[in-house]
JSON list of C-alpha atoms and ligand atoms in Angstrom, two decimals:
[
{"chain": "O", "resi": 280, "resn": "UNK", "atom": "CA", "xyz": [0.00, 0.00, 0.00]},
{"chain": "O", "resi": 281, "resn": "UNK", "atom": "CA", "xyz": [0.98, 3.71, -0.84]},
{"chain": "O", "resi": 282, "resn": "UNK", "atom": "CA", "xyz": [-0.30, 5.82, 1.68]},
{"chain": "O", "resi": 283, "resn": "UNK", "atom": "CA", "xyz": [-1.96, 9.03, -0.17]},
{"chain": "O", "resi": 284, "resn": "UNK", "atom": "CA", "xyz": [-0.73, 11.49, 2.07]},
{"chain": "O", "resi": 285, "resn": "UNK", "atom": "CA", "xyz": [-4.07, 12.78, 3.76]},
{"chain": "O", "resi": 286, "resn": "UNK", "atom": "CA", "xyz": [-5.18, 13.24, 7.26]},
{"chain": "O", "resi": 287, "resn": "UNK", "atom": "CA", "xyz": [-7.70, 10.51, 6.87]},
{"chain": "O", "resi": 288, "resn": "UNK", "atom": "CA", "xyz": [-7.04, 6.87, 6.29]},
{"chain": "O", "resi": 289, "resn": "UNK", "atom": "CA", "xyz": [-6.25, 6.95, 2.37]},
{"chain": "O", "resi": 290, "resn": "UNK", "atom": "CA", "xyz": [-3.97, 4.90, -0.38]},
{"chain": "O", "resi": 291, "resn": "UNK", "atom": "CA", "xyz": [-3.22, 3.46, -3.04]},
{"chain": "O", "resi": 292, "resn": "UNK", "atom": "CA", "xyz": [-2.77, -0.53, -3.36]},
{"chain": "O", "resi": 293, "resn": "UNK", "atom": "CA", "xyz": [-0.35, -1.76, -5.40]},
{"chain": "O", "resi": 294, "resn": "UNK", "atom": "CA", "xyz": [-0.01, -5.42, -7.38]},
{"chain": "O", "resi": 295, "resn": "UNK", "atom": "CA", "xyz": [0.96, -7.29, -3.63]},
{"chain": "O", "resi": 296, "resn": "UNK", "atom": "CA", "xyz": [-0.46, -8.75, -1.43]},
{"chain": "O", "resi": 297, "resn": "UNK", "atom": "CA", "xyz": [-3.52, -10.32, -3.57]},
{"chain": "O", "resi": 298, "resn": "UNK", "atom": "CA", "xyz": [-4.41, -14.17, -4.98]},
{"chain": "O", "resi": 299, "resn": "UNK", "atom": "CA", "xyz": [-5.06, -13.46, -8.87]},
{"chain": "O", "resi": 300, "resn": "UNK", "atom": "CA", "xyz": [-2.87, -15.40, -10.88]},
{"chain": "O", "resi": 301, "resn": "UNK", "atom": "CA", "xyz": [-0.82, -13.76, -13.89]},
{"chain": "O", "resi": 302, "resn": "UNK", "atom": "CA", "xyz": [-1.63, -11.51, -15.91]},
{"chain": "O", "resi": 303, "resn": "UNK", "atom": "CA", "xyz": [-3.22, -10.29, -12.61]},
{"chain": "O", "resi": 304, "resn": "UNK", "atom": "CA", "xyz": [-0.88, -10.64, -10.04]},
{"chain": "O", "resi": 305, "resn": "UNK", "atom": "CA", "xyz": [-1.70, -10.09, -7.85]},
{"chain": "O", "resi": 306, "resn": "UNK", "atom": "CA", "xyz": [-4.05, -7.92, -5.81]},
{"chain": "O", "resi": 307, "resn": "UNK", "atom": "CA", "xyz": [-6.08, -6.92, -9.11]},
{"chain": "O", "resi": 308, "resn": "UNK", "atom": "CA", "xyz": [-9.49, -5.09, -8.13]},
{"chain": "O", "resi": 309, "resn": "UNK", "atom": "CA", "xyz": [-11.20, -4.92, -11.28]},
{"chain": "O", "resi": 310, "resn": "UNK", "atom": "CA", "xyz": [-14.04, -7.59, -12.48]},
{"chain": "O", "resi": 311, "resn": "UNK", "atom": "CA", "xyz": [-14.07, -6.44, -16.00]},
{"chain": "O", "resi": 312, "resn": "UNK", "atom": "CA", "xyz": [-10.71, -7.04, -17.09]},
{"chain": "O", "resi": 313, "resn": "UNK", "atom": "CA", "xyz": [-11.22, -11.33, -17.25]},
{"chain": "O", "resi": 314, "resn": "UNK", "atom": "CA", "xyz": [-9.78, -11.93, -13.98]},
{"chain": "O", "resi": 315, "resn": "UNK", "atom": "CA", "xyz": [-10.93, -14.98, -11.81]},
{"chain": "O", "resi": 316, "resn": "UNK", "atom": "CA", "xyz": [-14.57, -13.63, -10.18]},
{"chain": "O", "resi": 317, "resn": "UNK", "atom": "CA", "xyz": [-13.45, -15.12, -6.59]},
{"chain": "O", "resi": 318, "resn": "UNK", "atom": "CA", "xyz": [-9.98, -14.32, -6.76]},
{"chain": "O", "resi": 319, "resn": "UNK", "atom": "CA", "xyz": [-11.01, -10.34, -7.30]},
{"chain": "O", "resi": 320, "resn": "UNK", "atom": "CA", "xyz": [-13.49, -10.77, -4.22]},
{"chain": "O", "resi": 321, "resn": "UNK", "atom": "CA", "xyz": [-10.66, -11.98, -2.12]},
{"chain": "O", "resi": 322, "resn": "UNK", "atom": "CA", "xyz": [-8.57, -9.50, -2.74]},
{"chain": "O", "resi": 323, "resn": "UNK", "atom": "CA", "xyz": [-11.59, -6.65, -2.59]},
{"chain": "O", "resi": 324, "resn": "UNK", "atom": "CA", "xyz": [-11.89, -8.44, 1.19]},
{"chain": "O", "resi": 325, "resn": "UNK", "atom": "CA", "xyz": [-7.95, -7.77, 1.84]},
{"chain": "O", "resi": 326, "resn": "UNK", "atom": "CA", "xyz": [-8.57, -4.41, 0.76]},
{"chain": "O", "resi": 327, "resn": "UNK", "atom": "CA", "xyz": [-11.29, -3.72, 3.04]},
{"chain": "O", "resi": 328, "resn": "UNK", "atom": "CA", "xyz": [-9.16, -5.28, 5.80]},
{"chain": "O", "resi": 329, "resn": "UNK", "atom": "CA", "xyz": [-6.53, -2.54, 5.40]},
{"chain": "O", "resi": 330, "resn": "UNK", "atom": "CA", "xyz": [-8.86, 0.26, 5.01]},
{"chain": "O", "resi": 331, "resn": "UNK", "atom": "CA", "xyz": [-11.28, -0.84, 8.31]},
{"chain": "O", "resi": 332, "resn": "UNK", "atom": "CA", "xyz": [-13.96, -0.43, 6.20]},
{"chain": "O", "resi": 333, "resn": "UNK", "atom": "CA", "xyz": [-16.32, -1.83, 3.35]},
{"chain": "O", "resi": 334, "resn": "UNK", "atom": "CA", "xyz": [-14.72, -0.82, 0.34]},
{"chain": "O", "resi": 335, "resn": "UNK", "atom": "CA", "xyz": [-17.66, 1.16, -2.88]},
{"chain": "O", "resi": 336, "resn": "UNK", "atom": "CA", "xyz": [-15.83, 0.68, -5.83]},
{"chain": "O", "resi": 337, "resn": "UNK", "atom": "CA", "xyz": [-16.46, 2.64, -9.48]},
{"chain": "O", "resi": 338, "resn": "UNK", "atom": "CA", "xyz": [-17.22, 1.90, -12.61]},
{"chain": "O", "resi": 339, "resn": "UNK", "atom": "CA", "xyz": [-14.92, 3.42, -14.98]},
{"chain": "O", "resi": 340, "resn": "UNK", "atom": "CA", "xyz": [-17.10, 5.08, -17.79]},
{"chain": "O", "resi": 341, "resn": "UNK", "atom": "CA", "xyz": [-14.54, 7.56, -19.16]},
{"chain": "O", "resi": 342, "resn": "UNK", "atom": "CA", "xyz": [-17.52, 10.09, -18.51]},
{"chain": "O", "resi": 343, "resn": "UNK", "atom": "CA", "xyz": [-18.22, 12.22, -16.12]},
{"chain": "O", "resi": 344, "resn": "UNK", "atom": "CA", "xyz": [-21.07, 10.35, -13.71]},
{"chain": "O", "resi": 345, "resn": "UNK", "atom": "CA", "xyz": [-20.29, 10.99, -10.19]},
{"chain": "O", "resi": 346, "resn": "UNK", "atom": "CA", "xyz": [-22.29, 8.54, -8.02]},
{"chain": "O", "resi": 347, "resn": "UNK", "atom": "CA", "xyz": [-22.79, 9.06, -4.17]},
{"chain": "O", "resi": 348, "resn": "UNK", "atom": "CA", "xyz": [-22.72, 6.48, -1.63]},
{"chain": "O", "resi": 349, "resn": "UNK", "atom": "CA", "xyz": [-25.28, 6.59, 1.26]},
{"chain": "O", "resi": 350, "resn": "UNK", "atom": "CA", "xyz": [-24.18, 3.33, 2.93]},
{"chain": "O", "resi": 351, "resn": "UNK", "atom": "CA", "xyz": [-21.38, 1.45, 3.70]},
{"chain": "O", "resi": 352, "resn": "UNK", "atom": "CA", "xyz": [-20.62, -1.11, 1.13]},
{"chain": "O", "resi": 353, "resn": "UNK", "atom": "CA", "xyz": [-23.03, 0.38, -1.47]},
{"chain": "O", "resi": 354, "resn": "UNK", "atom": "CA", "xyz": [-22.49, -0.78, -4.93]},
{"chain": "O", "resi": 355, "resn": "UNK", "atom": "CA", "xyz": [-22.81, 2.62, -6.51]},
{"chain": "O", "resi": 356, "resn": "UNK", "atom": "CA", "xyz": [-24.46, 2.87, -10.29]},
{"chain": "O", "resi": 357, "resn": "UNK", "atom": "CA", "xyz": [-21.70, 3.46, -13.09]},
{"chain": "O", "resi": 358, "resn": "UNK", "atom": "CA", "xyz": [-19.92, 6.69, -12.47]},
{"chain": "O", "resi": 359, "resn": "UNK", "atom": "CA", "xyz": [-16.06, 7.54, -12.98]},
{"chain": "O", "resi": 360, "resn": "UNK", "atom": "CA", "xyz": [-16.61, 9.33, -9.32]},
{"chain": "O", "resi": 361, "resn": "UNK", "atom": "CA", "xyz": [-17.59, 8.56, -5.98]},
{"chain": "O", "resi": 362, "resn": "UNK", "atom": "CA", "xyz": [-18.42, 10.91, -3.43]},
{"chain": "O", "resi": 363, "resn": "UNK", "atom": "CA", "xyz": [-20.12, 9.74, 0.40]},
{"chain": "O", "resi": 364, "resn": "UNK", "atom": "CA", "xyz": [-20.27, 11.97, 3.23]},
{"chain": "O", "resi": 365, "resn": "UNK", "atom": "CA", "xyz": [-20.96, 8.87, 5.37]},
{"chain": "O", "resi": 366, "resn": "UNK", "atom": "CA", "xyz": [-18.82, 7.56, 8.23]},
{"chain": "O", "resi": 367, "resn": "UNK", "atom": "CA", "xyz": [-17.56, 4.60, 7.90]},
{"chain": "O", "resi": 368, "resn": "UNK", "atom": "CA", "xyz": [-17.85, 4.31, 4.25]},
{"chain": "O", "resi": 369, "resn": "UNK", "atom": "CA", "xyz": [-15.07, 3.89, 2.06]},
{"chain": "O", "resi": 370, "resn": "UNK", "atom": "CA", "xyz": [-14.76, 4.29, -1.93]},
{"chain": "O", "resi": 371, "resn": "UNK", "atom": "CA", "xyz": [-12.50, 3.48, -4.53]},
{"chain": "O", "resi": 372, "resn": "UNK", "atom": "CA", "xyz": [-11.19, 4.01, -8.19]},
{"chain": "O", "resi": 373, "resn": "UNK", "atom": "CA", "xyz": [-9.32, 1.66, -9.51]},
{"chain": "O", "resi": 374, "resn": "UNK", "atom": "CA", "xyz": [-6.74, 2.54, -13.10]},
{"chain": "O", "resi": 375, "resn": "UNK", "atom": "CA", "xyz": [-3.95, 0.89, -14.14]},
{"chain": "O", "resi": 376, "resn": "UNK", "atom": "CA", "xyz": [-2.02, 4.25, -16.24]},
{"chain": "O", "resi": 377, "resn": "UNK", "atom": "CA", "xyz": [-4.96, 6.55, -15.98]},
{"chain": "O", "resi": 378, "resn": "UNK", "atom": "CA", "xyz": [-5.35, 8.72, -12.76]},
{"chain": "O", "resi": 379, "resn": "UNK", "atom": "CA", "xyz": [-6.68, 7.91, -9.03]},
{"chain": "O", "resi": 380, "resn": "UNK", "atom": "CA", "xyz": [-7.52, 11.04, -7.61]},
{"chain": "O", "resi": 381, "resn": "UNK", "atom": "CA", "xyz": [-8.55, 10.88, -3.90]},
{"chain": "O", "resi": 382, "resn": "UNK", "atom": "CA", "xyz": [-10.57, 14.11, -2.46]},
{"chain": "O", "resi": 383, "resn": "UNK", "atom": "CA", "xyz": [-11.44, 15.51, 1.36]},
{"chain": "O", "resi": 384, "resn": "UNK", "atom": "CA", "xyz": [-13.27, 18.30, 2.19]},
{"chain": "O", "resi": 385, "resn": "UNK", "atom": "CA", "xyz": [-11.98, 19.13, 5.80]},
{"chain": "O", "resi": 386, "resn": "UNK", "atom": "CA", "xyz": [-15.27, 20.92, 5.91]},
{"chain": "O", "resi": 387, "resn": "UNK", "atom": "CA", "xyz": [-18.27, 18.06, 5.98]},
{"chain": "O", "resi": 388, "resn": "UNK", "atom": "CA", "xyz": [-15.52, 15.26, 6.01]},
{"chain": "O", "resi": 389, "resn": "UNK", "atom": "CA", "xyz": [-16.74, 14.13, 2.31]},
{"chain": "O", "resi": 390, "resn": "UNK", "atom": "CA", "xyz": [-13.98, 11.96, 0.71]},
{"chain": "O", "resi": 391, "resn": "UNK", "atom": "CA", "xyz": [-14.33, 11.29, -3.19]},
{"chain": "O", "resi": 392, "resn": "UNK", "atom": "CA", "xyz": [-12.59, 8.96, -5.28]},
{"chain": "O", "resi": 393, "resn": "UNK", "atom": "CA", "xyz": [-12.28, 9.56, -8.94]},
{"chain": "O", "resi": 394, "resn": "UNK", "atom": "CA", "xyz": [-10.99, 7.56, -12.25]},
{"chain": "O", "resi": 395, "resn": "UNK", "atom": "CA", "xyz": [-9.40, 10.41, -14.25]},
{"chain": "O", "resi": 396, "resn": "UNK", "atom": "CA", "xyz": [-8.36, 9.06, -17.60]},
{"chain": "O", "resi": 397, "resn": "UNK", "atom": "CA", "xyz": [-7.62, 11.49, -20.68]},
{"chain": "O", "resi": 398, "resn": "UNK", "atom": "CA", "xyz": [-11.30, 11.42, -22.00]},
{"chain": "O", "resi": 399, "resn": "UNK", "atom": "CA", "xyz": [-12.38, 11.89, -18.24]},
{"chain": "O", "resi": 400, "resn": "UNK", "atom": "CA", "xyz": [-10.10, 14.64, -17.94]},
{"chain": "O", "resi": 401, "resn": "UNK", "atom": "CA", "xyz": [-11.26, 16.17, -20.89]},
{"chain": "O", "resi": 402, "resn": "UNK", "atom": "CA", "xyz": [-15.02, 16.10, -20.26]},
{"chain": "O", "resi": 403, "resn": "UNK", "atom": "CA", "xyz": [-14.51, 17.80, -16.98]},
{"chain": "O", "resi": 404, "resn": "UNK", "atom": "CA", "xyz": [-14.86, 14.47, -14.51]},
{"chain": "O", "resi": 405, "resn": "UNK", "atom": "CA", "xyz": [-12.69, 16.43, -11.40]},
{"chain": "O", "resi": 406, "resn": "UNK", "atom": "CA", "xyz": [-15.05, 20.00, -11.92]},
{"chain": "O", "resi": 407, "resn": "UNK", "atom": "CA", "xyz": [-18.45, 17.42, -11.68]},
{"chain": "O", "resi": 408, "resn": "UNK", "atom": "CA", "xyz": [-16.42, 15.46, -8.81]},
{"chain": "O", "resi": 409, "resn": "UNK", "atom": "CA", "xyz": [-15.42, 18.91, -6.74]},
{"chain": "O", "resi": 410, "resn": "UNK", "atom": "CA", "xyz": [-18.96, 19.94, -7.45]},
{"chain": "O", "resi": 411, "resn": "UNK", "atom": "CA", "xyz": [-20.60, 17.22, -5.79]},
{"chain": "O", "resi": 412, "resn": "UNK", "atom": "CA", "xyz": [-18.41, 17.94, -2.89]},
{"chain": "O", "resi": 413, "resn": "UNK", "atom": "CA", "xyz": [-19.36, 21.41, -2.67]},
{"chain": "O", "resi": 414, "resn": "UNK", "atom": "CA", "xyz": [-22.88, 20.72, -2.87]},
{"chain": "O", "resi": 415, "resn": "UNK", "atom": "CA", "xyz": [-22.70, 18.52, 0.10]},
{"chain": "O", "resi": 416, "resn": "UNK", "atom": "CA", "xyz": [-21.70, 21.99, 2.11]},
{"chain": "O", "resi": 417, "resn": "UNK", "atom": "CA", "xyz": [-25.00, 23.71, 1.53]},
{"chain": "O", "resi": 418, "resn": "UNK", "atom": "CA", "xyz": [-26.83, 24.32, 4.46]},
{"chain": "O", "resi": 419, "resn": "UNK", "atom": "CA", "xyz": [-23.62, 23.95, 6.61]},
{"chain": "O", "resi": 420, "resn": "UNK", "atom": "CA", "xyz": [-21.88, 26.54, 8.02]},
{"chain": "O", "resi": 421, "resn": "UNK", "atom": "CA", "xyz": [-18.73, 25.00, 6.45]},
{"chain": "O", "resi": 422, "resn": "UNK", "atom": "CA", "xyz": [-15.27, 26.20, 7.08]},
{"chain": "O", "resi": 423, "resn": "UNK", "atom": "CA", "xyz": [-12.22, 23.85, 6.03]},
{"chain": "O", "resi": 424, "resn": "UNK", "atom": "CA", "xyz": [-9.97, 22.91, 3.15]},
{"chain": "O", "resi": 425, "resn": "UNK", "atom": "CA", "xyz": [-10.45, 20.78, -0.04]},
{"chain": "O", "resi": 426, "resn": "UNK", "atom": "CA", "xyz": [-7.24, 18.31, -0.34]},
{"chain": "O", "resi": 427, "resn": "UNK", "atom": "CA", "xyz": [-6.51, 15.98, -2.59]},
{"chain": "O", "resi": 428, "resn": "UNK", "atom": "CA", "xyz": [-3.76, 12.63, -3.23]},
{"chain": "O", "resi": 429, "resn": "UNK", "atom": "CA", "xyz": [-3.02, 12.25, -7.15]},
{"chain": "O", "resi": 430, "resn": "UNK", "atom": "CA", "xyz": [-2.09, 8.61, -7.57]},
{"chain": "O", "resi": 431, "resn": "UNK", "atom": "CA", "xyz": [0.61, 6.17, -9.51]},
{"chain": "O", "resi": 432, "resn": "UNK", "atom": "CA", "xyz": [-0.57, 6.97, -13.39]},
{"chain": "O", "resi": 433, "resn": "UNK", "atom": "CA", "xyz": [1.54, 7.06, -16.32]},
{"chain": "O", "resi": 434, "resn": "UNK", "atom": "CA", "xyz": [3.77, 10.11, -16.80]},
{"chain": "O", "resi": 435, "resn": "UNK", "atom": "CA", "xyz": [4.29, 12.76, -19.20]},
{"chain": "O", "resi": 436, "resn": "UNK", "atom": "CA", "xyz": [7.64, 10.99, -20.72]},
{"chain": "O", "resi": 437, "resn": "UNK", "atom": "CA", "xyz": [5.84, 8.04, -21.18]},
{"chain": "O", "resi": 438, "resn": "UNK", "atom": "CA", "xyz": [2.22, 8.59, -22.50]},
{"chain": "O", "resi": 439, "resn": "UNK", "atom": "CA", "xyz": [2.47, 9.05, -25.86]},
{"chain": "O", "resi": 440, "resn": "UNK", "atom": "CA", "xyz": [-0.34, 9.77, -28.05]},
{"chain": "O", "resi": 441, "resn": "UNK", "atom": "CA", "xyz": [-0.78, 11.39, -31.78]},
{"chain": "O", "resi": 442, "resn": "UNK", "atom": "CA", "xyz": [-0.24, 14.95, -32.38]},
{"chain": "O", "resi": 443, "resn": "UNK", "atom": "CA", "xyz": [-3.83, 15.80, -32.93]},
{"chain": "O", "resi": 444, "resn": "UNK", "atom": "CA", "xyz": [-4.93, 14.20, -29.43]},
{"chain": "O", "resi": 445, "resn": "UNK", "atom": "CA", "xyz": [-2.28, 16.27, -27.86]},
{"chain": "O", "resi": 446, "resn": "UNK", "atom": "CA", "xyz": [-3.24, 19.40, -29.29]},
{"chain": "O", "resi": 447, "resn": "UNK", "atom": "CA", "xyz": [-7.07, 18.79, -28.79]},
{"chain": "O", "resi": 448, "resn": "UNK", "atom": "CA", "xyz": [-6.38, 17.93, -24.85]},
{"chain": "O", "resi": 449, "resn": "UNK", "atom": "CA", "xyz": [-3.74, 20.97, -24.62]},
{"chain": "O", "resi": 450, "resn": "UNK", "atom": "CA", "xyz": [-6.40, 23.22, -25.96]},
{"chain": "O", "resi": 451, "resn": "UNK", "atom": "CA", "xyz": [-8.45, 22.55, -22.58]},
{"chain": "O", "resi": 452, "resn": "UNK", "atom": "CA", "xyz": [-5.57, 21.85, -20.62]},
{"chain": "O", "resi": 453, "resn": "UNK", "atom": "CA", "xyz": [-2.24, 23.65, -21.38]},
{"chain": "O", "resi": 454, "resn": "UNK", "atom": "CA", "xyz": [-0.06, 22.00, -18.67]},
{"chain": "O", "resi": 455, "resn": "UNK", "atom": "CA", "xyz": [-1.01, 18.65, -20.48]},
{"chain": "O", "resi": 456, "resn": "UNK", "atom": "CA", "xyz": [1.38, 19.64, -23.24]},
{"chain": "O", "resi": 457, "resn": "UNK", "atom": "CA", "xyz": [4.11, 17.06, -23.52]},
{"chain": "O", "resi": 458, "resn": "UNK", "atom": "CA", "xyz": [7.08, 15.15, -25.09]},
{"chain": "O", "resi": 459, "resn": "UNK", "atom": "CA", "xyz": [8.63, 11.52, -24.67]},
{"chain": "O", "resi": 460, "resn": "UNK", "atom": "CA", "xyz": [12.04, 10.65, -23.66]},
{"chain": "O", "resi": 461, "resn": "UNK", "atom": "CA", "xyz": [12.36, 10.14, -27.53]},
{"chain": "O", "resi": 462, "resn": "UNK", "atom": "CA", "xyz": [10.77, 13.68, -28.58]},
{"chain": "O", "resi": 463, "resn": "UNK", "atom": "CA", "xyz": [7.25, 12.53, -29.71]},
{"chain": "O", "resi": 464, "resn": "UNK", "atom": "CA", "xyz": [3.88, 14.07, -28.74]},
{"chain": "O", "resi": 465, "resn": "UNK", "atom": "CA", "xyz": [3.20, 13.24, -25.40]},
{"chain": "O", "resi": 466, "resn": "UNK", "atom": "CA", "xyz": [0.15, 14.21, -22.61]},
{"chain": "O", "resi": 467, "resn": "UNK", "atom": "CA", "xyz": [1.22, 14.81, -18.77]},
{"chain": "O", "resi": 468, "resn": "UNK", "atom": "CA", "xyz": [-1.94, 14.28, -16.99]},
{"chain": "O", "resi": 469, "resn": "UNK", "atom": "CA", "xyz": [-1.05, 14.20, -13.44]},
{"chain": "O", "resi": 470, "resn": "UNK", "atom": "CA", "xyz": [0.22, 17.51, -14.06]},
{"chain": "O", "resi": 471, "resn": "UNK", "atom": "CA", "xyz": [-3.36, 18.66, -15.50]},
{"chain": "O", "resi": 472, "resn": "UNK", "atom": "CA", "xyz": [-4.88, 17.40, -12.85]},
{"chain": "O", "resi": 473, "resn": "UNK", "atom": "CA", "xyz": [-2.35, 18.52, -10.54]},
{"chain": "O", "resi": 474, "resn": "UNK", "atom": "CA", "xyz": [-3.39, 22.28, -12.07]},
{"chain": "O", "resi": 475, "resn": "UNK", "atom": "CA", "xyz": [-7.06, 22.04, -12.51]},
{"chain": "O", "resi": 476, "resn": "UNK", "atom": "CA", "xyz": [-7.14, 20.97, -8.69]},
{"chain": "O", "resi": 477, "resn": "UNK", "atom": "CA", "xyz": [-5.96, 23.58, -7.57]},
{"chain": "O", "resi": 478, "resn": "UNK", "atom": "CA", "xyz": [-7.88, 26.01, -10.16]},
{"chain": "O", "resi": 479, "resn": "UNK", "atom": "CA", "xyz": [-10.82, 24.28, -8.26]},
{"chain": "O", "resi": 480, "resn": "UNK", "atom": "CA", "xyz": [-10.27, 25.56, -4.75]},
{"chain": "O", "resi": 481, "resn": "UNK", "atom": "CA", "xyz": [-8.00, 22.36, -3.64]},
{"chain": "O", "resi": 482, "resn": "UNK", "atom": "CA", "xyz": [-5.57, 24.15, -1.25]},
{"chain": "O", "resi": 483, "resn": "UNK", "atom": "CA", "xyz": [-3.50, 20.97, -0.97]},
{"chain": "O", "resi": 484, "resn": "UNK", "atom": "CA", "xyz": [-2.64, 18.76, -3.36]},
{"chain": "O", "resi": 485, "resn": "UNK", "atom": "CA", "xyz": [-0.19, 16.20, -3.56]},
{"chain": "O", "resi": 486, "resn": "UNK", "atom": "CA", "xyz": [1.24, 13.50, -6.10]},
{"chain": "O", "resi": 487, "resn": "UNK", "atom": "CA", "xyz": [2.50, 10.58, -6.42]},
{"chain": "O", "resi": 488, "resn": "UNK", "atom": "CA", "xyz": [6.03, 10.45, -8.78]},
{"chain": "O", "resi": 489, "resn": "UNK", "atom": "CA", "xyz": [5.37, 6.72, -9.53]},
{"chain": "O", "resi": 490, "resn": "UNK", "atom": "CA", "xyz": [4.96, 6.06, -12.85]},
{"chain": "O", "resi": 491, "resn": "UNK", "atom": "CA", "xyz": [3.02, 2.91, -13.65]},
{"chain": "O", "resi": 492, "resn": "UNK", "atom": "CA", "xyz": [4.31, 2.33, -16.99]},
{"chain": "O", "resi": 493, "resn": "UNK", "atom": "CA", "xyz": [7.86, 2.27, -15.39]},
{"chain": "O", "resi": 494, "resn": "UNK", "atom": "CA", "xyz": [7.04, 0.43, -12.33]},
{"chain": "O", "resi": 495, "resn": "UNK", "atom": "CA", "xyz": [7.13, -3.03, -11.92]},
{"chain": "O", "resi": 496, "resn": "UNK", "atom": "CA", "xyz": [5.08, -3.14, -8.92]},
{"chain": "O", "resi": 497, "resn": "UNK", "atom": "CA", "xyz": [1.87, -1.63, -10.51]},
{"chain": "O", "resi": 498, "resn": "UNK", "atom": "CA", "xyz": [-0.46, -2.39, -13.31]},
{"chain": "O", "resi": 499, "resn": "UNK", "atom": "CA", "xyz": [-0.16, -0.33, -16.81]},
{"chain": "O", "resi": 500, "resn": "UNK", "atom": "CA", "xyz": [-2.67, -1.02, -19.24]},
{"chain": "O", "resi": 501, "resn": "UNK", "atom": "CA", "xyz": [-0.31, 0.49, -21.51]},
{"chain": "O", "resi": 502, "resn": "UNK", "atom": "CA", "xyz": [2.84, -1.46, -20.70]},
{"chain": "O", "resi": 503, "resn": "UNK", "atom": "CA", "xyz": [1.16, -4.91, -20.03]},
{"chain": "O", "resi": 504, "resn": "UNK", "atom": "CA", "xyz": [-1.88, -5.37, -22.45]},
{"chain": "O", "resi": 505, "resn": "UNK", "atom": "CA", "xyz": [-4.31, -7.71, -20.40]},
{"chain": "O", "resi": 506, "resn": "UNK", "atom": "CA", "xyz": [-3.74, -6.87, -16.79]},
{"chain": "O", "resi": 507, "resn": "UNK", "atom": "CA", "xyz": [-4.96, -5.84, -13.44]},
{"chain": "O", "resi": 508, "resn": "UNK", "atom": "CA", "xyz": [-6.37, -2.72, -11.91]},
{"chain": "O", "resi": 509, "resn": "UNK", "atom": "CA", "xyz": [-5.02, -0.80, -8.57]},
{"chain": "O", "resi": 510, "resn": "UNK", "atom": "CA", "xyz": [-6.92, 1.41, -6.57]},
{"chain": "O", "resi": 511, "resn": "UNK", "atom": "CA", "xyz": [-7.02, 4.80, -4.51]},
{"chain": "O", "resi": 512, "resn": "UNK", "atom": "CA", "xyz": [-9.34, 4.00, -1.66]},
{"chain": "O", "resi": 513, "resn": "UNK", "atom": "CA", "xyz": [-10.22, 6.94, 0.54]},
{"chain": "O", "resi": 514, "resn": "UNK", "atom": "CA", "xyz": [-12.77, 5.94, 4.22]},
{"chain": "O", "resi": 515, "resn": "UNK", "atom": "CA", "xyz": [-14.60, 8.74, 5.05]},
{"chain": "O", "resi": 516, "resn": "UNK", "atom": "CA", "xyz": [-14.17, 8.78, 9.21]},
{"chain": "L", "resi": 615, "resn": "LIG", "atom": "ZN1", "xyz": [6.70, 7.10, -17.11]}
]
């Protein structure tokens, strides 16, 4: 586990500590991806285990559906975010090269967890996830920061993509403007996220320098093909 580097109980698992065989090995979270069905529910139980809680888990759409979760354990409808203001609940987004993004709002306690890929990104998926969070302060006399953990994703050297889809993201998000190691058009979205974040009202942000097309110890669609998913969980206490 990576801890996320909030004042709540927050990380990011990693490829140990599970029971999936390869290509999955071997804490994979995802039940799309053709893994064994019981071998993804014991590792989902490990993963509750570590975070003392039952773990809501998202759908990744690419879109920008944010779901909340009113109960502990909830299996929320498809929705690239999850946001519960409920104590004792937990919720995750799993990725394997796009970007985890755990939220808090020091202010109701609302943690959100949210699957920020480059069509995610680019449909707005973190403004309709900070949204959510700030709805959840009407009525309250809320005072408090929003903070937020940026997980393992692939990096700027290493996510290459044709010009065109460069230049269309960059047009949105400047700071997504990138190059390879070997000079060719590139996208940096940890760094977008990073920016819009903090364009959002997040007064603390901070990110993870793992790249998981570069680490052996996490899954990369990218790098791998068929693989596993990892996960930002975030309990809301
Ligand atoms: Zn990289």
């Amino acid at each position: 586990m990576i801890d996320a580097g909030l004042p709540i109980r927050a990380f990011f698992t990693t490829r140990d500590g599970g029971v999936s065989a390869p290509p999955y090995d071997s804490l994979n979270l995802a039940v799309h991806v053709g893994d064994e069905p019981h071998a993804v529910a014991t590792n989902r139980a490990r993963v509750a285990d570590a975070a003392g809680a039952p773990v809501s888990y998202l759908t990744a759409a690419h879109g920008i559906a944010v779901a909340r979760v009113d109960a502990p354990g909830q299996v929320p409808s498809t929705a690239d975010a999850l946001v519960t203001a409920v104590p004792g609940a937990a919720v995750a987004a799993i990725a394997a090269d796009c970007v985890p993004v755990l939220i808090l709002d020091e202010a109701t306690g609302a943690v959100a967890a949210v699957h920020a890929g480059r069509e995610g990104l680019f449909a707005g998926v973190i403004d309709a996830a900070i949204a959510e969070m700030l709805d959840l302060r009407r009525g309250r006399r809320a005072q408090g920061r929003m903070r937020a953990s940026i997980g393992p994703a692939i990096c700027g050297l290493c996510y290459e993509v044709p010009e065109d889809m460069r230049a269309r993201v960059a047009s949105r998000h400047p700071v997504a403007f990138a190059s390879t190691r070997a000079g060719t058009p590139a996208l940096d979205l940890p760094r977008a996220i990073e920016t819009r974040l903090s364009d959002l009202g997040a007064e603390r942000v901070v990110r993870s320098d793992e790249c998981t097309a570069e680490s052996s110890r996490l899954f990369s669609h990218r790098r791998d093909g068929v693989t596993g998913r990892f996960a930002g969980v975030a309990v809301c206490e």
